[in-house]
Tab-separated table of C-alpha atoms and ligand atoms in Angstrom:
chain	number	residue	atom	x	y	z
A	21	UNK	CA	21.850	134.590	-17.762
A	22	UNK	CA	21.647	134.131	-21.439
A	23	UNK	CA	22.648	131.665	-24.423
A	24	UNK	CA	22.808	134.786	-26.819
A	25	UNK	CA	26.099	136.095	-26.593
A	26	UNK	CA	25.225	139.242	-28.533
A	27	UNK	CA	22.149	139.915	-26.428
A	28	UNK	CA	23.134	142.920	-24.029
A	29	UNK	CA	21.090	142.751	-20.870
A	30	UNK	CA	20.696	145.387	-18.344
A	31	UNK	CA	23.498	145.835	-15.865
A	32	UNK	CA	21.297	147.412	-13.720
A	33	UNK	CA	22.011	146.080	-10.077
A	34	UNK	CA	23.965	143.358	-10.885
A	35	UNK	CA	26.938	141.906	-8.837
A	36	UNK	CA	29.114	142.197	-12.096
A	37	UNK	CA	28.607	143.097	-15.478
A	38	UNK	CA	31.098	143.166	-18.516
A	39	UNK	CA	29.675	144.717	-21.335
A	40	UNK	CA	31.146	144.389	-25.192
A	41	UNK	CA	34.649	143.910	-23.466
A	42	UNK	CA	37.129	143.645	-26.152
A	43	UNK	CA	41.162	143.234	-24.822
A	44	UNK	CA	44.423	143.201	-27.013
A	45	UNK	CA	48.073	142.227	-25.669
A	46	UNK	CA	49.451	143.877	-28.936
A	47	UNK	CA	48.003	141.917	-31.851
A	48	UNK	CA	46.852	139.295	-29.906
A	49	UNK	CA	42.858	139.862	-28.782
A	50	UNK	CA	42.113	137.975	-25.528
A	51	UNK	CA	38.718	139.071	-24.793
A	52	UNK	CA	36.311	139.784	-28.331
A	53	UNK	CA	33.335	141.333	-27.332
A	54	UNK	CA	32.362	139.660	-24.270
A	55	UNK	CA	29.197	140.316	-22.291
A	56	UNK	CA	28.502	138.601	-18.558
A	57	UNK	CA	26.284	139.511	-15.856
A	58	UNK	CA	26.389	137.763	-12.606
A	59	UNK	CA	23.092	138.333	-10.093
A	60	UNK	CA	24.358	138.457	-6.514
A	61	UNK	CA	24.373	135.190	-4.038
A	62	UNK	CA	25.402	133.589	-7.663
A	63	UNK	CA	28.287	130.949	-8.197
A	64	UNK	CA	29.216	131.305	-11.943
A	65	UNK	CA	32.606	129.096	-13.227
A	66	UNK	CA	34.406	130.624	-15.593
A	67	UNK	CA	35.813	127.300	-17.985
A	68	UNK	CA	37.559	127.369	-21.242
A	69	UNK	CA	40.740	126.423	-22.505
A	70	UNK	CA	44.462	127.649	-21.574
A	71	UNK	CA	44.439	130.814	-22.936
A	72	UNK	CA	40.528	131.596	-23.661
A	73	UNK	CA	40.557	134.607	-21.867
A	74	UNK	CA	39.773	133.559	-18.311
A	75	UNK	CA	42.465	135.153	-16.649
A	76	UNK	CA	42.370	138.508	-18.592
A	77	UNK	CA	39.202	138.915	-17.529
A	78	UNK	CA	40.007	138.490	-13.859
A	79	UNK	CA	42.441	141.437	-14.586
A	80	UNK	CA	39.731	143.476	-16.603
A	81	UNK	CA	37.639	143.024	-13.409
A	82	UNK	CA	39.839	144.697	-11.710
A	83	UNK	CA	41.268	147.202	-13.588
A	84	UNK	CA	44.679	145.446	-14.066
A	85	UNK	CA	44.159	145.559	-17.618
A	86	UNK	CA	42.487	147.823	-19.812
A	87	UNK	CA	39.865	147.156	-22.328
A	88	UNK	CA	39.973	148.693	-25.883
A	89	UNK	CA	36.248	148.413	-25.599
A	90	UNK	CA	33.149	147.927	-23.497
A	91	UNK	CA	32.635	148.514	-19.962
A	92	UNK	CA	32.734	146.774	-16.294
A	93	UNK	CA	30.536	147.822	-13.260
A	94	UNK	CA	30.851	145.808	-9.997
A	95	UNK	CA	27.510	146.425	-8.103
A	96	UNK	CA	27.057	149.366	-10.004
A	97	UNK	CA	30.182	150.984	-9.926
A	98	UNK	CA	33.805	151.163	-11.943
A	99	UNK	CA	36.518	149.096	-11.223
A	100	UNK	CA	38.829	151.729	-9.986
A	101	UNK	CA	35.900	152.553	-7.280
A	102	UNK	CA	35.023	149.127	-6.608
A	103	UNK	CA	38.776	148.547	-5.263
A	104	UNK	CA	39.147	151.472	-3.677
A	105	UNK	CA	35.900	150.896	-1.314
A	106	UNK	CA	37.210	146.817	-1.008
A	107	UNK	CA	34.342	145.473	-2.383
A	108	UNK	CA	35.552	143.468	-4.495
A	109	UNK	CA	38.749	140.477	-3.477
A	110	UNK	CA	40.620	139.031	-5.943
A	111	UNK	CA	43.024	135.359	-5.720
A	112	UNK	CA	45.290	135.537	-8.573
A	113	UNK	CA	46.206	132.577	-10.830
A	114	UNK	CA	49.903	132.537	-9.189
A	115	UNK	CA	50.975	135.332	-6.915
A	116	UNK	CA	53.590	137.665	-6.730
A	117	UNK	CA	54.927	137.250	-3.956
A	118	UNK	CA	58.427	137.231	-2.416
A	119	UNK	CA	58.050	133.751	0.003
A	120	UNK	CA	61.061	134.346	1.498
A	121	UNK	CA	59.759	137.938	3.287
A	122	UNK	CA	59.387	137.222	6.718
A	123	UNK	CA	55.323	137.559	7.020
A	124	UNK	CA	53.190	134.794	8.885
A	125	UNK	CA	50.364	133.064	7.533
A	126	UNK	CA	47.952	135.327	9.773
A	127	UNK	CA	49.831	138.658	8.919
A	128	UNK	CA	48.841	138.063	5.480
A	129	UNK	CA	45.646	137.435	5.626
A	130	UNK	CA	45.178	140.360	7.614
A	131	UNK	CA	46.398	142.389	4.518
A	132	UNK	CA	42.862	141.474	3.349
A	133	UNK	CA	41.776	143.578	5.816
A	134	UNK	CA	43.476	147.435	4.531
A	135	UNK	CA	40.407	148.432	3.196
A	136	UNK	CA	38.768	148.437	6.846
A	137	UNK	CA	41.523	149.644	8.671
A	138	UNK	CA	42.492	153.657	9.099
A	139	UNK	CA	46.038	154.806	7.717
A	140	UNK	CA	47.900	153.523	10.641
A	141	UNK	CA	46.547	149.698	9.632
A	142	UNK	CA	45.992	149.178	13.355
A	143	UNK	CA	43.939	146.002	13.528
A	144	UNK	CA	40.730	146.073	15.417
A	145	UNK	CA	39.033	143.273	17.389
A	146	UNK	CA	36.582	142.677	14.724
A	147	UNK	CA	39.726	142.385	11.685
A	148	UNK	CA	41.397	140.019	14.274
A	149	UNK	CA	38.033	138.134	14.417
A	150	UNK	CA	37.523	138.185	10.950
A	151	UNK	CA	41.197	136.921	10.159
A	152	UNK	CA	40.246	134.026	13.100
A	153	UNK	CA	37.462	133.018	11.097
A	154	UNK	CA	39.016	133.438	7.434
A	155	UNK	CA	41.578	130.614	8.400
A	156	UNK	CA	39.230	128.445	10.526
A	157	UNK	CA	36.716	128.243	6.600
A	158	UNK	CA	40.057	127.122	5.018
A	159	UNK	CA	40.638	124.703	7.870
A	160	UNK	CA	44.501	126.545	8.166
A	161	UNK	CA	43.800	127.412	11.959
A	162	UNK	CA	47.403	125.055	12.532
A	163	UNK	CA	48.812	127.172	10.619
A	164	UNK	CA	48.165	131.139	11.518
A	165	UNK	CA	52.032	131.441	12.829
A	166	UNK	CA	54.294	129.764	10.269
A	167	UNK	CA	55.932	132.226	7.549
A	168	UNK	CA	54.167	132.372	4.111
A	169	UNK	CA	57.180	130.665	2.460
A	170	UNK	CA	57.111	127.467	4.730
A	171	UNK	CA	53.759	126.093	3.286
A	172	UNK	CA	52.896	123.813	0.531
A	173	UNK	CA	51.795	125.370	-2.639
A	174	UNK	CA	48.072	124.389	-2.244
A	175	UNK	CA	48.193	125.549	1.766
A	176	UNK	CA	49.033	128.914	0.042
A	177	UNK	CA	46.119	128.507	-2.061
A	178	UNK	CA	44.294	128.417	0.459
A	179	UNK	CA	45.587	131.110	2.784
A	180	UNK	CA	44.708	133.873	0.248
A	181	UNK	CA	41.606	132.169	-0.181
A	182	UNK	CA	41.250	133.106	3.639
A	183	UNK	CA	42.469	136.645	2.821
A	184	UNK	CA	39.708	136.801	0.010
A	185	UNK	CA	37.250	135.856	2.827
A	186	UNK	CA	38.659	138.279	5.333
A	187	UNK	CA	38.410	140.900	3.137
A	188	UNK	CA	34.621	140.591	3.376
A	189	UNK	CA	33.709	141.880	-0.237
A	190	UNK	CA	30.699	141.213	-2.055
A	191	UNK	CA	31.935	139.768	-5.033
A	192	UNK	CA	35.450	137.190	-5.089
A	193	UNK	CA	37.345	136.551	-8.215
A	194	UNK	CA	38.874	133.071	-7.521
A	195	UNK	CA	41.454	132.457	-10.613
A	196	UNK	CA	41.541	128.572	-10.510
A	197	UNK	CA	41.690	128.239	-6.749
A	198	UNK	CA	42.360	124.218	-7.224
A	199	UNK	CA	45.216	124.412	-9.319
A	200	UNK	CA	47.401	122.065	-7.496
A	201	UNK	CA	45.409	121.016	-4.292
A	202	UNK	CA	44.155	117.618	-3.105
A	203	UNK	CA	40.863	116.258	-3.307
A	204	UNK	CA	40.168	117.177	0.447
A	205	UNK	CA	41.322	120.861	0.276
A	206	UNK	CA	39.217	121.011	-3.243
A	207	UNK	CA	35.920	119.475	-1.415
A	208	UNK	CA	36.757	121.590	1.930
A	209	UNK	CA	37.207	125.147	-0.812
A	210	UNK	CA	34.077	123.779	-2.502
A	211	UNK	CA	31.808	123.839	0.864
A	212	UNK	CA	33.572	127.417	1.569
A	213	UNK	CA	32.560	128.911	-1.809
A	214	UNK	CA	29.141	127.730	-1.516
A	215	UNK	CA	28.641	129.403	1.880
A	216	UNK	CA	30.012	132.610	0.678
A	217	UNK	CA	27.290	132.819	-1.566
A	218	UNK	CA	24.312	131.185	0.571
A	219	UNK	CA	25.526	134.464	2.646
A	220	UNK	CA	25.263	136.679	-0.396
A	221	UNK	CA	28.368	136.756	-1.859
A	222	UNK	CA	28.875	136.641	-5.493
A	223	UNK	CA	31.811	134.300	-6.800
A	224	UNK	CA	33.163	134.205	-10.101
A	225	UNK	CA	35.906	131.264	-10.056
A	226	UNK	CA	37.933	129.843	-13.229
A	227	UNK	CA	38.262	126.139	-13.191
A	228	UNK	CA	39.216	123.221	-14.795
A	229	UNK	CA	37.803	121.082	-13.019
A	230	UNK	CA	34.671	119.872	-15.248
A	231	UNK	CA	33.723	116.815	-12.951
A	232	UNK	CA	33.066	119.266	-10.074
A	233	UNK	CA	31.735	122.001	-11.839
A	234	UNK	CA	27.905	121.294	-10.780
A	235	UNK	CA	28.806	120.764	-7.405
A	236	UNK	CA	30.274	124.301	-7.247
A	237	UNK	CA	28.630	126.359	-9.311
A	238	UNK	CA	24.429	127.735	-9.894
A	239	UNK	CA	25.824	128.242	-13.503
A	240	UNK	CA	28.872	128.395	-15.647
A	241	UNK	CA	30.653	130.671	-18.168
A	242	UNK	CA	32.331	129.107	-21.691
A	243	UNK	CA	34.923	130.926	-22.880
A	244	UNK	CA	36.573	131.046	-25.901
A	245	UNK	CA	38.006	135.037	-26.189
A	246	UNK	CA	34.309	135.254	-26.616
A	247	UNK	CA	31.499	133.404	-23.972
A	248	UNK	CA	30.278	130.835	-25.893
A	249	UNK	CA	27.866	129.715	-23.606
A	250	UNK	CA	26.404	130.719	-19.781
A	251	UNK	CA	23.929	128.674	-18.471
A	252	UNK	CA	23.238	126.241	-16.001
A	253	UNK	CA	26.392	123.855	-15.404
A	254	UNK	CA	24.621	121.115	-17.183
A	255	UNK	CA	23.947	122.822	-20.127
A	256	UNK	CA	27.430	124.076	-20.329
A	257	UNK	CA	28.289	120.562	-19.594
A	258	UNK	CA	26.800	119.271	-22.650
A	259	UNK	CA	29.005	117.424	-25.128
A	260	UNK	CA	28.357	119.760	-28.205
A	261	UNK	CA	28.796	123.046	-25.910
A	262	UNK	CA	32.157	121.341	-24.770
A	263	UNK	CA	33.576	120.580	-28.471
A	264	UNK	CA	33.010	124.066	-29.170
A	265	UNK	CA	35.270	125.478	-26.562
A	266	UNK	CA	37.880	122.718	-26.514
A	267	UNK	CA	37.743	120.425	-29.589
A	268	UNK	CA	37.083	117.219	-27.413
A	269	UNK	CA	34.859	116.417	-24.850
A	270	UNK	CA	37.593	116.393	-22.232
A	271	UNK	CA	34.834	114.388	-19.638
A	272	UNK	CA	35.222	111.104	-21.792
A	273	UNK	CA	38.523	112.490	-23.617
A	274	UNK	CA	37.129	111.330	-26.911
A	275	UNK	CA	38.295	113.315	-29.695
A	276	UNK	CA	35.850	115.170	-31.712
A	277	UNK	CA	37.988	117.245	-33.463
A	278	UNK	CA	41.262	118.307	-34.197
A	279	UNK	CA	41.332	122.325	-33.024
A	280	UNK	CA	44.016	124.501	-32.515
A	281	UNK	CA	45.394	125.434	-28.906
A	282	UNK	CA	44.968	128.649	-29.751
A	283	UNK	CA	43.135	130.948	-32.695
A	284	UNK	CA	45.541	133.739	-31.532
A	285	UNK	CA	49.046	134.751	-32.866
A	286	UNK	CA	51.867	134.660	-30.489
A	287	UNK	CA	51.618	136.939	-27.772
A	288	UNK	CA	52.913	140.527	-28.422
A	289	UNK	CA	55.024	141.535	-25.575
A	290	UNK	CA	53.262	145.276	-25.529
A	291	UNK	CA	50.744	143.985	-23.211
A	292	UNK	CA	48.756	146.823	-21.967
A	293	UNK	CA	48.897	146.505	-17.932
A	294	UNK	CA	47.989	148.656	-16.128
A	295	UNK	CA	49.907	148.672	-12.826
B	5	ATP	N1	50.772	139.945	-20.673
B	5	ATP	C1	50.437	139.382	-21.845
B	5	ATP	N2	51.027	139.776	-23.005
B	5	ATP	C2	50.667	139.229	-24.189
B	5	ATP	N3	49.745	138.259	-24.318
B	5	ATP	C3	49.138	137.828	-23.189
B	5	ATP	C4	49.448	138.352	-21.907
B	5	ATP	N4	48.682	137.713	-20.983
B	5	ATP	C5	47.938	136.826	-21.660
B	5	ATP	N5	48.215	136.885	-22.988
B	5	ATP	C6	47.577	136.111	-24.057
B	5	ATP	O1	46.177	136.341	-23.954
B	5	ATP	C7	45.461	135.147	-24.151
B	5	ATP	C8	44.587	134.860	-22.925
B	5	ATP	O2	45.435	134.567	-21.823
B	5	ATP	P1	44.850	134.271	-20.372
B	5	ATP	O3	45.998	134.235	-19.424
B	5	ATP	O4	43.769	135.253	-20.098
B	5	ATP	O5	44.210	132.828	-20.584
B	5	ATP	P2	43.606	131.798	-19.516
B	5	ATP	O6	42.281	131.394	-20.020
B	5	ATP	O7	43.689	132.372	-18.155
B	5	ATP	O8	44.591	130.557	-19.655
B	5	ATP	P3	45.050	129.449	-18.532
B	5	ATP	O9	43.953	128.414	-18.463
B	5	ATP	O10	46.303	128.882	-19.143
B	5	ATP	O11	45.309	130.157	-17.241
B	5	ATP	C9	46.495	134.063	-24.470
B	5	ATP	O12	46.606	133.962	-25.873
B	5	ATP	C10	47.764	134.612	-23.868
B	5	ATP	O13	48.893	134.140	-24.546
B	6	MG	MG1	44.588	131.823	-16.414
C-alpha cells in the first residue's frame, strides 16, 4: 500500500497489480498513469467521483479495455489468462442482459460456474453445491426458481453477486454492488464480502458509499483518473484527502470548493473496447 502514487512497488505475488496504466476513449484519458497493488485476503474500495476512472479500470482488469500504457497481472498472470483459468469474477456496474430470456435465478448463477465445467457444461454435484451456497450468502435461497427478469433491481444485484461467489475465483471485481439496494441487503453484502476475504479472497469493490467504507474495507483506493490516495479507510477518509477527489467533503456536504465534474473533454465515441 502506498501514499506515493509514483512509487512503483513490486508486483511480485500480488492478488492484483496495475502498473503505469494509462486509458484513452478517444481524447478523453480515463486512467493517467495509475499504479495499485492489492495483497491477497485484502478488501480495497475503489471511491472517487462519477467518472474518475473506477469503472474503466474494472474493464482494464479484465481485459475489456485496453490500456495505451502500463501493465495488469492478476496473481501473477495477464488478464487474458486470468479469465481464461476463472480466476478472476467480475459484477459489472449494470449488466447486459436481456431480462426477458427465460433463465431462472439458479441457472444463472450457475453460469458462474463455465470455467469448472467440461464443454458439455454438465453441472456436477459440487457446481450444484456451490450454486446452493452462492444464493444461501446472498440470502436469495426464496428465490433460486423465479426468471431473472421477475426480480427487483437490487435482488439482481445480488444474484450475480452469488454468481461472483459461485465462480470461486480468487480475486472479485464488485463495480458498486450497492447501487440501488436497501440498508439490509447492503449490511447482509457487507458481511458476505468480508467473509470472502477472511477465506482468502481478494475484493476490489467501487463504492459510494463513504459512511460504510470502514466497515467494508482493510483499505481504500482515491481516484481521480489518477489514485490520489490508498491507504487505510480512515486516512482516505480524511477531509483534505476527500476535497481533493471531490471538491467537498461529501460526509458533512460542506463545500470546500467549487471543482469541475469532470477535468475531461466530452467523451469521444472511438472508445477502444475490446469485445
Ligand atoms: N465507452 C466510452 N467512450 C468514451 N468515453 C468513456 C467511455 N466509458 C467511459 N468514458 C469516459 O471515461 C471517464 C471514466 O468513466 P468511468 O465509467 O470509468 O467512470 P466511473 O468512475 O466508473 O463513474 P461512475 O461513478 O459514474 O460509475 C469518464 O469521463 C467517461 O465519460
Ligand atoms: Mg462506474
Amino acid at each position: 500500500m502506498t501514499t506515493d502514487t509514483n512509487s512503483r512497488p513490486s508486483t511480485g505475488n500480488a492478488a492484483l497489480a496495475l502498473d503505469g496504466i494509462t486509458v484513452r476513449y478517444g481524447t478523453v484519458t480515463a486512467l493517467d498513469d495509475v499504479t495499485l497493488t492489492l495483497d491477497r485476503g485484502r478488501v480495497c474500495g475503489l471511491v472517487g467521483t462519477n467518472g474518475s476512472g473506477k469503472s474503466t479500470l474494472f474493464k482494464t482488469v479484465m481485459g475489456i479495455v485496453r490500456p495505451s500504457a502500463g501493465r495488469v497481472t492478476i496473481g501473477g498472470i495477464d488478464p487474458a489468462a486470468a479469465r481464461r483459468s476463472a480466476s478472476v469474477a467480475y459484477v459489472p456496474q449494470s449488466e447486459a442482459v436481456d431480462w426477458d430470456f427465460p433463465i431462472v435465478v439458479r441457472e444463472v448463477v450457475m453460469t458462474g460456474r463455465y470455467g469448472h465445467q467440461g464443454p458439455m457444461r454438465r453441472p456436477r454435484p459440487a457446481d450444484h453445491e456451490a450454486v446452493a451456497h452462492a444464493l444461501e450468502r446472498v440470502q436469495m435461497t426464496d428465490f433460486a426458481d423465479r426468471q431473472i427478469g421477475q426480480l427487483s433491481g437490487g435482488q439482481r444485484k445480488r444474484v450475480f453477486v452469488a454468481r461472483a461467489i459461485a465462480q470461486g475465483a480468487p480475486l472479485l471485481l464488485l463495480d458498486e454492488p450497492f447501487a440501488g439496494v436497501d440498508k439490509s441487503t447492503e449490511f447482509a453484502l457487507t458481511a458476505v464480502i468480508r467473509s470472502l476475504a477472511d477465506g482468502g479472497h481478494t475484493v476490489l469493490v467501487a463504492t459510494h458509499d463513504l459512511a460504510g467504507l470502514a466497515q467494508l474495507c482493510d483499505e481504500a483506493a482515491l481516484l481521480q483518473r489518477r489514485v490520489l490516495v490508498h491507504d487505510t479507510p480512515g486516512e482516505v477518509l480524511r477531509p483534505e484527502n476527500l476535497a481533493r477527489a471531490f471538491g467537498v467533503d461529501p460526509l458533512s456536504a460542506e463545500p470546500r470548493s467549487a471543482a469541475p465534474l469532470s477535468a475531461n473533454a466530452p467523451a469521444a465515441l472511438s472508445a477502444r473496447e475490446v469485445r
